[in-house]
Structure formats: structure tokens, C-alpha cells
Amino acid sequence: MNFADSEIVNSILIEDGMTATESAETADVILVNTCSIRENAETKVWNRLKEIRSLKKTNNDLTVGVLGCMAERIKDRIIEEEQLVDIVVGPDAYRDIPRLLAEVDDGRKAVNVLLSLEETYADIAPVRTTGNGVSSFVSIMRGCDNMCSFCVVPFTRGRERSRPMESILKEIQQLSDEGYKEVTLLGQNVNSYKDGENTFTALMDAASLINPEIRFRFSSPHPKDFPDDLLHLIAERPNLCNYIHIPAQAGSDSMLERMRRPYTREQYLDLITKMKRIIPGLSLSTDIIAGFCGETEEEHQQTMSLMKEVEYDLAYMFAYSERERTLAYRKFEDDVPEEVKKRRLTEIINQQMEIQKQRNVKEIGNRHLVLVEGTSKRSDEQMSGRSDTNKIVIFDRMDFEKGDYVEVEVTDSTSATLKAKPIRKTTLVEYYGMAVEA
Ligand code: 5AD
Ligand code: SF4
């Protein structure tokens, strides 16, 4: 989400006549886009700001801004205590950046952290300078009304609002014209998307018809209202990836209740069973929190057993990090000792690595359609891409290029990647043997 937001800010700045520099040392303005989701995300930002402080010592004219989720919470500290930051801009106020920058020309400070009920930046075409030119994010909604008890997002990003479908489709058409091959639709809670009559399924349907050679993913849905019609659409549309990120957070009813996740373990597992039934070969990933308030050993074991039962292909696993303003902060105690949290997180991660290793070994001999994202980090002689099921696949470079679709056969695997033998360059339509009728 922050990558997508930075691209919106990029566009606003370019529109205002600015250009990007090659390095921080030569910049007149440095903006740091921040995340508040966990303590260590904020720690990273503080460290970055310390680095920038040394630049400010050698360049008196340097203007520094903090953007995004940390803005509201720490605006006083940032400006007064740190004496480092000149502007502070919340996630709904990016259009105001040029005005704020003009205001601080004479050494004053400027702040806009107002949240909005409407802002979706629908009319701003993001300028994509950081991506790989092959895959891209498109933001479809902002904010979140779910109020999970551990989560600060509803407070930092405000109320849920959807971007008009037409502007989303226009952006995807533009990406298509620019040669992009993969689009991930983004929102804090994508299946709450509503634009008048259009549901998230209607949006996916319309998006996937724009160009049958563009693959679509989305992140993240909520298990509480995952629509059946979307599962059927994914099953029948070749360019909707057979991959769903579906955050569970925990595996016991008691913990889910404390987390204010409105589903039971059984309902979640029923949803997973249905997903696997409707979409053969489906790949799944999840988010898990270890050591949330009051977590017992039994509850931890239930999280472990849920993960074992589902057999996720990928998981994002976190130790609980208390966030001010959340319900958990106000009502519960962050009472699982740090070393217990760490131990449980390690157990969860180790088990997940083992599951991934086993699942990936079973891939040996399978064929996949891989979209090439670039050369492998390890070797120029190898290409790296992802399968429809979101697995990272490495194979010999030959004369393949970024943005090619390549059919491969898996020859080896680890818990994180698949190694493969390239068979042929192809297209999505050719590979799946059917065109999508618009
Ligand atoms: N502590 C740890 N993890 C958190 N997440 C959200 N809030 C917290 C927190 N306070 C995780 C959830 C969410 C993901 C984006 O971040 O698992 O799905
Ligand atoms: Fe946070 Fe829950 Fe909203 Fe996700 S659904 S952003 S975890 S409040």
C-alpha cells in the first residue's frame, strides 16, 4: 500500500514541477513514507530519519517530510523534539504537499494530518519509478472499518472508501498500454469494495477483460465476507491467478474473538475447503500473529494446528506489537512475555518452513506458466519470475526477457523458491488454450 501511495505522491510532485534525484545527497526535499503497523516498522523510520539528520547538517536548505501512517501519531514529537522534520502529511493529505512545501520555505513547519471520508486519489495517475516495469499495484480502496482489536490501520488510515470503478479500469488500461503484465488490486479489505452497484467481483470481472495477457492478483480480502462468485470467476478466468492471500491471524475461537475477527476457526476452515474445491491447484497464503494479549499455550497450539491443516504456500508471521489507540491497547494487557512471544513465533515459522519445503518438493516435475520479472538476484545467467500460484521460480536466462511468459518444468525446490527448466516462451492465452471473450 505504501509503495502504491509513494507512486501517487511521485505524480503529485512531478505535476508540481519537481524531478527525482539519483541520491539523497543531492536532494532539496526528502519525503519518508511511513508505516505504523508494528513497532519495528516505526523503528526503521526513526533510524532513517537519523540518517537524514546528518544530511541536514551539511545542507541547510534541505526540506524533510514525514508522510503516511506515522504522521498523525507522532507529529508533535517529530516536529518539536526532533527538530528535523519540516512537513508532516497524513495519508489523505498528499494533494496538499506542494502547498505545505511552499509554506516551509521560510523555516516554518507545516502539518496536514486530516483524514478524509472521500479521498481515493482516483484522478491521479501514479508515476511508477520503483517497480520492475512488469508488475504493478493499483489501489482500489482506502481505509478500513473492521476494527480488529490489535490493528492501528483504522486509526491511521481512516474510514473505508472505494475508488470509482471507472477510474480503476482506466488506470489498468493505461498499464496495459505501457506493457505491464501483472496487476495486483490493493486495499485494506478488498472484498468490502463497493462503488455504487459494483462489487469487488464485478471489478475483477471487468478488470480481467481489459487485456487477457495481464494477470491479476488482489490483496487483502477478509475471511468474513469472501464472495463465492469471486471463487467461481477465478476458477474460470485464466488471467485471474490461482492464488489467494487470506489472513487468518489465529486458530482458536477464543483468540479470534479477542482479536475481533468475526469468524470462527470452523468457518475459516470451511471457507478454505470451499476455495480449494472450487479452484483446483489453488495456492494460499496468510497472516498470523503470535503472542496476542492473553494467548495461552493451548491457543498457540490451535494456531499451529490451523496452519498445519490448511498447508499454506506462504505465510507472513508476526509477533504481536502493541499499538496505541487500538481496542487491545485500551482494554487488554500485552501480557505474553517477550521470550514466549518469540518462542511461539519461531515455532510457527519453523513449522511453516517445513510445510513449504514439503509442498514445494511435490512441485518437482510440474509445469507452470512463469511471468519473468528480471534477472535473478544471485546470478545474471538466471531469470526470476513467478508462477500463477505466486511461487518464485528461477531458471536459465537463455534469451528470455523481462515481461515474457515462459512455460517451465520444475526440477528442484527449497522452502522459498522453485528451480526450473524452461520449455518455451509463450503467451497466457496460448498456454491456457482459451481466449477471454470481452
Ligand atoms: N502486531 C503484529 N502484527 C500486526 N498486524 C496488524 N497489526 C499488528 C500488530 N499490532 C499484522 C496482521 C495483518 C498484517 C498486515 O499485519 O497480521 O494482517
Ligand atoms: Fe487492520 Fe483488521 Fe482492517 Fe486488516 S481488516 S487493516 S487487520 S483492522
CSV table of C-alpha atoms and ligand atoms in Angstrom, one decimal:
chain,number,residue,atom,x,y,z
A,1,MET,CA,0.0,0.0,0.0
A,2,ASN,CA,2.8,2.4,0.8
A,3,PHE,CA,4.6,1.6,-2.5
A,4,ALA,CA,1.3,2.5,-4.3
A,5,ASP,CA,1.0,5.7,-2.2
A,6,SER,CA,4.5,6.7,-2.9
A,7,GLU,CA,3.7,6.5,-6.6
A,8,ILE,CA,0.8,8.8,-6.1
A,9,VAL,CA,3.0,11.3,-4.3
A,10,ASN,CA,5.5,11.0,-7.1
A,11,SER,CA,2.9,12.0,-9.5
A,12,ILE,CA,1.8,15.0,-7.4
A,13,LEU,CA,5.4,16.2,-7.1
A,14,ILE,CA,6.1,15.9,-10.8
A,15,GLU,CA,2.9,17.7,-11.6
A,16,ASP,CA,4.3,20.5,-9.3
A,17,GLY,CA,7.5,20.7,-11.4
A,18,MET,CA,9.8,18.6,-9.3
A,19,THR,CA,12.1,15.9,-10.5
A,20,ALA,CA,13.5,12.8,-8.8
A,21,THR,CA,17.2,12.9,-7.8
A,22,GLU,CA,19.6,10.0,-8.1
A,23,SER,CA,20.6,10.1,-4.4
A,24,ALA,CA,19.5,11.6,-1.1
A,25,GLU,CA,22.7,13.7,-1.0
A,26,THR,CA,21.7,15.8,-4.0
A,27,ALA,CA,18.0,16.3,-3.0
A,28,ASP,CA,16.3,19.5,-2.0
A,29,VAL,CA,13.4,17.6,-0.5
A,30,ILE,CA,13.3,14.2,1.1
A,31,LEU,CA,10.0,12.6,2.0
A,32,VAL,CA,9.8,9.5,4.1
A,33,ASN,CA,6.7,7.4,3.7
A,34,THR,CA,6.0,5.6,6.9
A,35,CYS,CA,4.2,2.6,8.3
A,36,SER,CA,2.8,2.2,11.9
A,37,ILE,CA,1.6,-1.4,11.7
A,38,ARG,CA,4.2,-2.7,14.1
A,39,GLU,CA,6.8,-1.3,16.4
A,40,ASN,CA,9.7,-2.4,14.2
A,41,ALA,CA,8.2,-0.6,11.2
A,42,GLU,CA,8.4,2.6,13.2
A,43,THR,CA,11.9,1.9,14.4
A,44,LYS,CA,13.0,1.6,10.8
A,45,VAL,CA,11.6,5.1,10.1
A,46,TRP,CA,13.3,6.6,13.2
A,47,ASN,CA,16.6,5.1,12.0
A,48,ARG,CA,16.1,6.5,8.5
A,49,LEU,CA,15.3,9.9,10.0
A,50,LYS,CA,18.6,9.8,11.9
A,51,GLU,CA,20.5,9.2,8.7
A,52,ILE,CA,18.8,12.1,7.1
A,53,ARG,CA,19.6,14.3,10.1
A,54,SER,CA,23.3,14.1,9.1
A,55,LEU,CA,22.4,15.3,5.6
A,56,LYS,CA,20.6,18.2,7.0
A,57,LYS,CA,23.7,19.3,8.8
A,58,THR,CA,25.6,19.6,5.6
A,59,ASN,CA,22.6,21.1,3.6
A,60,ASN,CA,20.8,23.8,5.4
A,61,ASP,CA,18.2,24.1,2.7
A,62,LEU,CA,17.1,20.5,2.8
A,63,THR,CA,13.4,20.1,3.5
A,64,VAL,CA,12.4,16.8,5.2
A,65,GLY,CA,8.9,15.5,5.3
A,66,VAL,CA,7.3,12.5,7.0
A,67,LEU,CA,4.3,11.0,5.1
A,68,GLY,CA,1.8,8.3,5.9
A,69,CYS,CA,0.6,6.4,8.9
A,70,MET,CA,3.1,7.7,11.5
A,71,ALA,CA,2.3,11.3,10.7
A,72,GLU,CA,-0.7,11.8,13.0
A,73,ARG,CA,0.6,9.9,15.9
A,74,ILE,CA,4.0,11.5,16.2
A,75,LYS,CA,3.5,14.9,14.6
A,76,ASP,CA,4.4,16.7,17.8
A,77,ARG,CA,7.4,14.6,18.6
A,78,ILE,CA,8.7,14.8,15.1
A,79,ILE,CA,8.5,18.5,14.8
A,80,GLU,CA,9.2,19.7,18.3
A,81,GLU,CA,11.6,17.2,19.7
A,82,GLU,CA,13.5,16.1,16.7
A,83,GLN,CA,13.7,19.5,15.1
A,84,LEU,CA,14.4,17.6,11.9
A,85,VAL,CA,11.2,17.4,10.1
A,86,ASP,CA,9.7,20.3,8.3
A,87,ILE,CA,6.4,18.9,7.0
A,88,VAL,CA,4.2,16.1,8.2
A,89,VAL,CA,1.5,14.8,5.9
A,90,GLY,CA,-1.1,12.1,6.7
A,91,PRO,CA,-2.3,9.5,4.2
A,92,ASP,CA,-5.3,11.5,3.0
A,93,ALA,CA,-3.4,14.8,2.5
A,94,TYR,CA,-0.9,14.1,-0.2
A,95,ARG,CA,-2.6,16.6,-2.6
A,96,ASP,CA,-1.6,19.3,-0.1
A,97,ILE,CA,2.2,18.5,-0.3
A,98,PRO,CA,3.0,21.3,-2.8
A,99,ARG,CA,1.3,23.9,-0.6
A,100,LEU,CA,2.9,22.6,2.5
A,101,LEU,CA,6.4,22.7,0.9
A,102,ALA,CA,5.8,26.3,-0.2
A,103,GLU,CA,4.8,27.2,3.4
A,104,VAL,CA,8.0,26.0,4.9
A,105,ASP,CA,10.2,27.9,2.6
A,106,ASP,CA,10.9,30.4,5.4
A,107,GLY,CA,11.8,27.9,8.0
A,108,ARG,CA,8.3,27.3,9.5
A,109,LYS,CA,6.8,23.9,9.9
A,110,ALA,CA,3.7,22.6,8.2
A,111,VAL,CA,1.3,19.9,9.1
A,112,ASN,CA,-1.8,18.3,7.5
A,113,VAL,CA,-2.9,15.1,9.0
A,114,LEU,CA,-6.6,15.4,8.3
A,115,LEU,CA,-8.3,12.2,7.4
A,116,SER,CA,-11.0,12.2,4.7
A,117,LEU,CA,-14.2,10.3,4.1
A,118,GLU,CA,-13.8,10.6,0.3
A,119,GLU,CA,-10.2,10.9,-0.8
A,120,THR,CA,-9.2,8.0,-3.1
A,121,TYR,CA,-6.7,9.8,-5.4
A,122,ALA,CA,-8.9,8.4,-8.1
A,123,ASP,CA,-7.9,11.1,-10.7
A,124,ILE,CA,-4.1,10.9,-10.0
A,125,ALA,CA,-2.2,8.7,-12.4
A,126,PRO,CA,0.6,7.1,-10.2
A,127,VAL,CA,4.1,7.6,-11.6
A,128,ARG,CA,5.8,4.2,-11.3
A,129,THR,CA,9.5,4.7,-10.9
A,130,THR,CA,10.4,2.0,-8.4
A,131,GLY,CA,8.7,-1.1,-9.9
A,132,ASN,CA,10.1,-3.7,-12.3
A,133,GLY,CA,8.0,-2.5,-15.3
A,134,VAL,CA,6.2,-5.8,-15.4
A,135,SER,CA,4.0,-6.0,-12.3
A,136,SER,CA,2.2,-3.2,-10.7
A,137,PHE,CA,-0.1,-2.3,-7.8
A,138,VAL,CA,-3.4,-0.5,-8.3
A,139,SER,CA,-5.1,0.9,-5.2
A,140,ILE,CA,-8.9,0.3,-5.3
A,141,MET,CA,-10.0,1.4,-1.9
A,142,ARG,CA,-8.6,3.2,1.2
A,143,GLY,CA,-9.1,2.9,4.9
A,144,CYS,CA,-10.7,0.1,7.0
A,145,ASP,CA,-13.8,-0.1,9.1
A,146,ASN,CA,-13.1,-3.6,10.5
A,147,MET,CA,-11.6,-2.5,13.8
A,148,CYS,CA,-9.6,-5.7,14.6
A,149,SER,CA,-8.6,-5.1,18.2
A,150,PHE,CA,-4.8,-5.3,17.5
A,151,CYS,CA,-4.7,-3.1,14.4
A,152,VAL,CA,-3.9,0.6,14.1
A,153,VAL,CA,-4.9,0.9,10.5
A,154,PRO,CA,-8.5,2.1,11.0
A,155,PHE,CA,-7.0,5.0,13.1
A,156,THR,CA,-4.1,5.9,10.9
A,157,ARG,CA,-5.9,5.4,7.5
A,158,GLY,CA,-9.4,6.3,8.5
A,159,ARG,CA,-12.8,5.1,7.2
A,160,GLU,CA,-13.2,2.8,4.3
A,161,ARG,CA,-13.9,4.3,0.9
A,162,SER,CA,-13.8,2.8,-2.6
A,163,ARG,CA,-12.4,4.4,-5.7
A,164,PRO,CA,-14.8,4.6,-8.6
A,165,MET,CA,-14.6,1.5,-10.8
A,166,GLU,CA,-14.2,3.6,-14.0
A,167,SER,CA,-11.0,5.2,-12.8
A,168,ILE,CA,-9.6,1.9,-11.7
A,169,LEU,CA,-10.3,0.4,-15.1
A,170,LYS,CA,-8.8,3.4,-16.8
A,171,GLU,CA,-5.6,3.0,-14.9
A,172,ILE,CA,-5.4,-0.7,-15.8
A,173,GLN,CA,-5.9,0.2,-19.4
A,174,GLN,CA,-3.0,2.6,-19.2
A,175,LEU,CA,-0.8,-0.1,-17.6
A,176,SER,CA,-1.8,-2.4,-20.4
A,177,ASP,CA,-0.8,0.2,-23.0
A,178,GLU,CA,2.5,0.6,-21.2
A,179,GLY,CA,3.2,-3.1,-21.4
A,180,TYR,CA,2.6,-4.2,-17.9
A,181,LYS,CA,1.7,-7.9,-17.5
A,182,GLU,CA,0.6,-8.2,-13.9
A,183,VAL,CA,-1.7,-6.1,-11.7
A,184,THR,CA,-2.4,-6.5,-8.0
A,185,LEU,CA,-5.5,-4.8,-6.8
A,186,LEU,CA,-4.9,-3.3,-3.4
A,187,GLY,CA,-7.0,-2.4,-0.5
A,188,GLN,CA,-7.0,-2.9,3.3
A,189,ASN,CA,-10.1,-5.0,2.8
A,190,VAL,CA,-10.7,-5.6,-0.9
A,191,ASN,CA,-13.9,-7.6,-0.6
A,192,SER,CA,-15.7,-4.6,1.0
A,193,TYR,CA,-15.1,-2.8,-2.3
A,194,LYS,CA,-18.3,-1.1,-3.4
A,195,ASP,CA,-18.7,1.6,-5.9
A,196,GLY,CA,-22.5,2.2,-6.3
A,197,GLU,CA,-23.7,-1.1,-7.9
A,198,ASN,CA,-20.3,-2.6,-8.5
A,199,THR,CA,-18.9,-5.3,-6.1
A,200,PHE,CA,-15.4,-6.5,-5.9
A,201,THR,CA,-16.3,-9.5,-8.1
A,202,ALA,CA,-17.7,-7.1,-10.7
A,203,LEU,CA,-14.5,-5.1,-10.6
A,204,MET,CA,-12.3,-8.2,-11.0
A,205,ASP,CA,-14.5,-9.4,-13.8
A,206,ALA,CA,-14.3,-6.1,-15.7
A,207,ALA,CA,-10.5,-5.7,-15.0
A,208,SER,CA,-9.6,-9.1,-16.3
A,209,LEU,CA,-11.4,-8.4,-19.6
A,210,ILE,CA,-9.2,-5.4,-20.3
A,211,ASN,CA,-6.3,-7.5,-21.6
A,212,PRO,CA,-6.2,-11.3,-21.4
A,213,GLU,CA,-2.4,-11.2,-21.2
A,214,ILE,CA,-2.4,-9.3,-17.9
A,215,ARG,CA,-2.5,-11.4,-14.8
A,216,PHE,CA,-4.5,-10.2,-11.8
A,217,ARG,CA,-4.0,-10.7,-8.1
A,218,PHE,CA,-5.5,-8.9,-5.1
A,219,SER,CA,-4.6,-8.2,-1.5
A,220,SER,CA,-6.0,-8.4,1.1
A,221,PRO,CA,-9.5,-9.9,1.5
A,222,HIS,CA,-11.2,-10.6,4.8
A,223,PRO,CA,-12.5,-14.1,5.6
A,224,LYS,CA,-15.7,-12.7,7.0
A,225,ASP,CA,-17.3,-11.9,3.7
A,226,PHE,CA,-15.4,-13.6,0.9
A,227,PRO,CA,-17.8,-13.9,-2.0
A,228,ASP,CA,-18.5,-17.3,-3.7
A,229,ASP,CA,-19.0,-15.7,-7.1
A,230,LEU,CA,-15.4,-14.4,-6.9
A,231,LEU,CA,-14.1,-18.0,-6.4
A,232,HIS,CA,-16.0,-19.2,-9.5
A,233,LEU,CA,-14.7,-16.3,-11.5
A,234,ILE,CA,-11.1,-17.1,-10.5
A,235,ALA,CA,-11.7,-20.7,-11.4
A,236,GLU,CA,-12.9,-19.9,-14.9
A,237,ARG,CA,-10.8,-16.9,-15.9
A,238,PRO,CA,-7.3,-17.9,-16.9
A,239,ASN,CA,-5.8,-14.5,-16.1
A,240,LEU,CA,-7.1,-14.4,-12.5
A,241,CYS,CA,-4.3,-16.0,-10.5
A,242,ASN,CA,-5.0,-19.2,-8.6
A,243,TYR,CA,-3.6,-17.6,-5.5
A,244,ILE,CA,-5.4,-16.1,-2.5
A,245,HIS,CA,-3.9,-14.3,0.4
A,246,ILE,CA,-6.5,-14.9,3.2
A,247,PRO,CA,-5.3,-13.6,6.6
A,248,ALA,CA,-6.3,-16.0,9.5
A,249,GLN,CA,-4.4,-14.2,12.3
A,250,ALA,CA,-5.1,-17.0,14.8
A,251,GLY,CA,-6.5,-20.5,15.0
A,252,SER,CA,-8.8,-20.6,18.1
A,253,ASP,CA,-12.3,-19.2,18.6
A,254,SER,CA,-11.3,-17.6,21.8
A,255,MET,CA,-8.4,-15.7,20.3
A,256,LEU,CA,-10.3,-14.7,17.2
A,257,GLU,CA,-13.0,-13.3,19.4
A,258,ARG,CA,-10.4,-11.2,21.4
A,259,MET,CA,-9.0,-10.1,18.1
A,260,ARG,CA,-12.5,-9.0,17.0
A,261,ARG,CA,-12.2,-11.2,13.9
A,262,PRO,CA,-15.8,-12.1,13.2
A,263,TYR,CA,-15.4,-15.7,12.2
A,264,THR,CA,-14.7,-19.0,14.0
A,265,ARG,CA,-12.0,-21.5,13.3
A,266,GLU,CA,-14.6,-23.8,11.7
A,267,GLN,CA,-16.0,-21.0,9.5
A,268,TYR,CA,-12.5,-20.1,8.3
A,269,LEU,CA,-11.6,-23.8,7.6
A,270,ASP,CA,-14.9,-24.2,5.7
A,271,LEU,CA,-14.0,-21.2,3.6
A,272,ILE,CA,-10.6,-22.8,2.8
A,273,THR,CA,-12.2,-26.1,1.9
A,274,LYS,CA,-14.6,-24.3,-0.4
A,275,MET,CA,-11.8,-22.3,-2.0
A,276,LYS,CA,-9.7,-25.4,-2.7
A,277,ARG,CA,-12.8,-27.3,-4.1
A,278,ILE,CA,-13.8,-24.5,-6.4
A,279,ILE,CA,-10.3,-23.6,-7.6
A,280,PRO,CA,-8.1,-26.7,-8.2
A,281,GLY,CA,-4.4,-26.1,-7.7
A,282,LEU,CA,-5.1,-23.1,-5.5
A,283,SER,CA,-2.2,-21.6,-3.7
A,284,LEU,CA,-2.9,-19.9,-0.3
A,285,SER,CA,-1.1,-17.5,1.9
A,286,THR,CA,-2.0,-15.9,5.2
A,287,ASP,CA,-1.1,-13.5,8.0
A,288,ILE,CA,-0.6,-14.8,11.6
A,289,ILE,CA,0.0,-13.0,14.8
A,290,ALA,CA,1.9,-14.8,17.7
A,291,GLY,CA,1.6,-13.8,21.3
A,292,PHE,CA,-1.5,-11.6,21.2
A,293,CYS,CA,-3.0,-10.5,24.6
A,294,GLY,CA,-3.8,-13.3,26.9
A,295,GLU,CA,-2.6,-16.0,24.5
A,296,THR,CA,-2.4,-19.4,26.2
A,297,GLU,CA,-0.3,-22.3,25.1
A,298,GLU,CA,-3.4,-24.1,24.0
A,299,GLU,CA,-4.4,-21.1,21.8
A,300,HIS,CA,-0.9,-21.1,20.3
A,301,GLN,CA,-1.2,-24.8,19.6
A,302,GLN,CA,-4.5,-24.2,17.8
A,303,THR,CA,-2.8,-21.6,15.6
A,304,MET,CA,-0.1,-24.1,14.8
A,305,SER,CA,-2.7,-26.8,14.0
A,306,LEU,CA,-4.8,-24.5,11.8
A,307,MET,CA,-1.7,-23.7,9.8
A,308,LYS,CA,-0.9,-27.4,9.5
A,309,GLU,CA,-4.4,-28.2,8.4
A,310,VAL,CA,-4.5,-25.5,5.7
A,311,GLU,CA,-0.9,-26.1,4.5
A,312,TYR,CA,-0.3,-22.5,3.3
A,313,ASP,CA,2.1,-22.0,0.5
A,314,LEU,CA,3.3,-18.8,2.1
A,315,ALA,CA,2.7,-17.0,5.4
A,316,TYR,CA,3.5,-13.6,6.9
A,317,MET,CA,4.1,-14.3,10.6
A,318,PHE,CA,4.5,-11.6,13.2
A,319,ALA,CA,4.9,-11.2,17.0
A,320,TYR,CA,2.2,-9.1,18.4
A,321,SER,CA,3.2,-5.5,18.8
A,322,GLU,CA,1.0,-3.3,20.9
A,323,ARG,CA,-0.3,-0.2,19.2
A,324,GLU,CA,-1.7,2.9,20.9
A,325,ARG,CA,-5.4,3.7,20.4
A,326,THR,CA,-6.4,0.2,19.4
A,327,LEU,CA,-9.0,-1.7,21.4
A,328,ALA,CA,-6.4,-4.1,22.6
A,329,TYR,CA,-4.3,-1.2,23.9
A,330,ARG,CA,-7.3,0.2,25.8
A,331,LYS,CA,-8.9,-3.0,27.1
A,332,PHE,CA,-6.4,-5.8,27.2
A,333,GLU,CA,-2.9,-6.3,28.6
A,334,ASP,CA,0.1,-7.1,26.4
A,335,ASP,CA,0.9,-9.9,28.9
A,336,VAL,CA,2.6,-12.6,26.9
A,337,PRO,CA,6.3,-12.2,27.9
A,338,GLU,CA,8.6,-11.2,25.0
A,339,GLU,CA,10.6,-14.5,25.2
A,340,VAL,CA,7.3,-16.5,25.0
A,341,LYS,CA,6.2,-14.5,22.0
A,342,LYS,CA,9.5,-15.1,20.3
A,343,ARG,CA,9.5,-18.8,21.0
A,344,ARG,CA,5.9,-19.2,19.7
A,345,LEU,CA,6.7,-17.1,16.6
A,346,THR,CA,9.8,-19.3,16.0
A,347,GLU,CA,7.7,-22.5,16.3
A,348,ILE,CA,5.2,-21.1,13.9
A,349,ILE,CA,7.8,-20.1,11.4
A,350,ASN,CA,9.7,-23.4,11.6
A,351,GLN,CA,6.6,-25.4,11.1
A,352,GLN,CA,5.6,-23.2,8.1
A,353,MET,CA,9.1,-23.5,6.5
A,354,GLU,CA,8.8,-27.3,6.8
A,355,ILE,CA,5.3,-27.2,5.2
A,356,GLN,CA,6.6,-25.0,2.4
A,357,LYS,CA,9.5,-27.3,1.8
A,358,GLN,CA,7.2,-30.3,1.6
A,359,ARG,CA,4.8,-28.6,-0.7
A,360,ASN,CA,7.5,-27.3,-3.0
A,361,VAL,CA,9.1,-30.8,-3.3
A,362,LYS,CA,5.8,-32.0,-4.6
A,363,GLU,CA,6.1,-29.4,-7.4
A,364,ILE,CA,9.1,-31.2,-9.0
A,365,GLY,CA,8.0,-32.4,-12.4
A,366,ASN,CA,5.1,-29.9,-12.6
A,367,ARG,CA,4.8,-27.4,-15.3
A,368,HIS,CA,4.0,-23.7,-14.7
A,369,LEU,CA,3.5,-20.5,-16.6
A,370,VAL,CA,6.0,-18.1,-15.3
A,371,LEU,CA,6.0,-14.3,-15.8
A,372,VAL,CA,9.6,-13.2,-16.0
A,373,GLU,CA,10.3,-10.3,-13.6
A,374,GLY,CA,14.0,-9.8,-14.3
A,375,THR,CA,17.4,-11.5,-13.8
A,376,SER,CA,17.9,-13.5,-10.6
A,377,LYS,CA,19.5,-11.6,-7.7
A,378,ARG,CA,22.1,-14.3,-7.3
A,379,SER,CA,23.2,-14.7,-10.9
A,380,ASP,CA,22.9,-12.8,-14.2
A,381,GLU,CA,22.7,-16.1,-16.0
A,382,GLN,CA,19.4,-16.9,-14.4
A,383,MET,CA,16.0,-15.3,-14.7
A,384,SER,CA,13.5,-14.9,-11.9
A,385,GLY,CA,9.8,-14.8,-12.2
A,386,ARG,CA,6.6,-16.0,-10.5
A,387,SER,CA,4.1,-18.7,-11.3
A,388,ASP,CA,0.4,-18.1,-11.4
A,389,THR,CA,0.4,-19.6,-7.9
A,390,ASN,CA,2.8,-16.9,-6.8
A,391,LYS,CA,5.9,-19.1,-6.3
A,392,ILE,CA,9.2,-17.6,-7.2
A,393,VAL,CA,10.8,-19.6,-10.0
A,394,ILE,CA,14.4,-19.4,-11.1
A,395,PHE,CA,15.6,-20.8,-14.5
A,396,ASP,CA,18.3,-20.3,-17.1
A,397,ARG,CA,18.4,-17.0,-18.8
A,398,MET,CA,18.7,-18.2,-22.4
A,399,ASP,CA,17.2,-15.4,-24.5
A,400,PHE,CA,14.2,-14.7,-22.3
A,401,GLU,CA,13.4,-11.2,-21.3
A,402,LYS,CA,11.6,-9.3,-18.6
A,403,GLY,CA,7.8,-9.5,-19.2
A,404,ASP,CA,7.9,-12.8,-21.2
A,405,TYR,CA,5.6,-15.6,-20.2
A,406,VAL,CA,7.7,-18.8,-20.1
A,407,GLU,CA,6.4,-22.4,-19.7
A,408,VAL,CA,8.8,-24.2,-17.3
A,409,GLU,CA,9.1,-27.6,-15.7
A,410,VAL,CA,10.2,-27.6,-12.0
A,411,THR,CA,13.4,-29.5,-11.4
A,412,ASP,CA,14.3,-28.6,-7.8
A,413,SER,CA,13.0,-26.7,-4.8
A,414,THR,CA,13.6,-25.1,-1.5
A,415,SER,CA,11.1,-23.8,1.1
A,416,ALA,CA,11.2,-20.4,-0.7
A,417,THR,CA,11.8,-21.0,-4.4
A,418,LEU,CA,11.4,-23.4,-7.3
A,419,LYS,CA,14.2,-24.1,-9.8
A,420,ALA,CA,13.0,-25.0,-13.3
A,421,LYS,CA,13.9,-25.9,-16.8
A,422,PRO,CA,12.4,-23.5,-19.4
A,423,ILE,CA,10.4,-25.2,-22.1
A,424,ARG,CA,9.2,-22.4,-24.3
A,425,LYS,CA,8.3,-18.8,-24.5
A,426,THR,CA,4.5,-18.5,-24.8
A,427,THR,CA,1.6,-16.2,-24.1
A,428,LEU,CA,-1.1,-16.5,-21.4
A,429,VAL,CA,-3.8,-17.1,-23.9
A,430,GLU,CA,-1.8,-19.7,-25.8
A,431,TYR,CA,-0.8,-21.5,-22.6
A,432,TYR,CA,-4.2,-21.9,-21.2
A,433,GLY,CA,-5.6,-22.6,-24.6
A,434,MET,CA,-8.5,-20.2,-24.5
A,435,ALA,CA,-9.1,-16.5,-25.1
A,436,VAL,CA,-11.3,-14.4,-22.9
A,437,GLU,CA,-14.3,-13.0,-24.7
A,438,ALA,CA,-14.8,-9.4,-23.9
B,1,5AD,N1,1.1,-6.6,15.8
B,1,5AD,C1,1.5,-7.6,15.0
B,1,5AD,N2,1.0,-7.8,13.8
B,1,5AD,C2,0.0,-6.9,13.3
B,1,5AD,N3,-0.6,-6.9,12.2
B,1,5AD,C3,-1.5,-5.9,12.2
B,1,5AD,N4,-1.4,-5.3,13.4
B,1,5AD,C4,-0.5,-5.9,14.1
B,1,5AD,C5,0.1,-5.8,15.4
B,1,5AD,N5,-0.4,-4.8,16.3
B,1,5AD,C6,-0.4,-7.9,11.1
B,1,5AD,C7,-1.7,-8.6,10.8
B,1,5AD,C8,-2.2,-8.0,9.5
B,1,5AD,C9,-0.8,-7.7,8.8
B,1,5AD,C10,-0.9,-6.7,7.7
B,1,5AD,O1,-0.1,-7.1,9.9
B,1,5AD,O2,-1.4,-10.0,10.6
B,1,5AD,O3,-2.9,-8.9,8.7
B,2,SF4,FE1,-6.3,-4.0,10.3
B,2,SF4,FE2,-8.3,-5.8,10.5
B,2,SF4,FE3,-8.6,-3.7,8.9
B,2,SF4,FE4,-6.8,-5.7,8.3
B,2,SF4,S1,-9.1,-5.9,8.4
B,2,SF4,S2,-6.5,-3.4,8.2
B,2,SF4,S3,-6.1,-6.3,10.3
B,2,SF4,S4,-8.4,-3.6,11.1
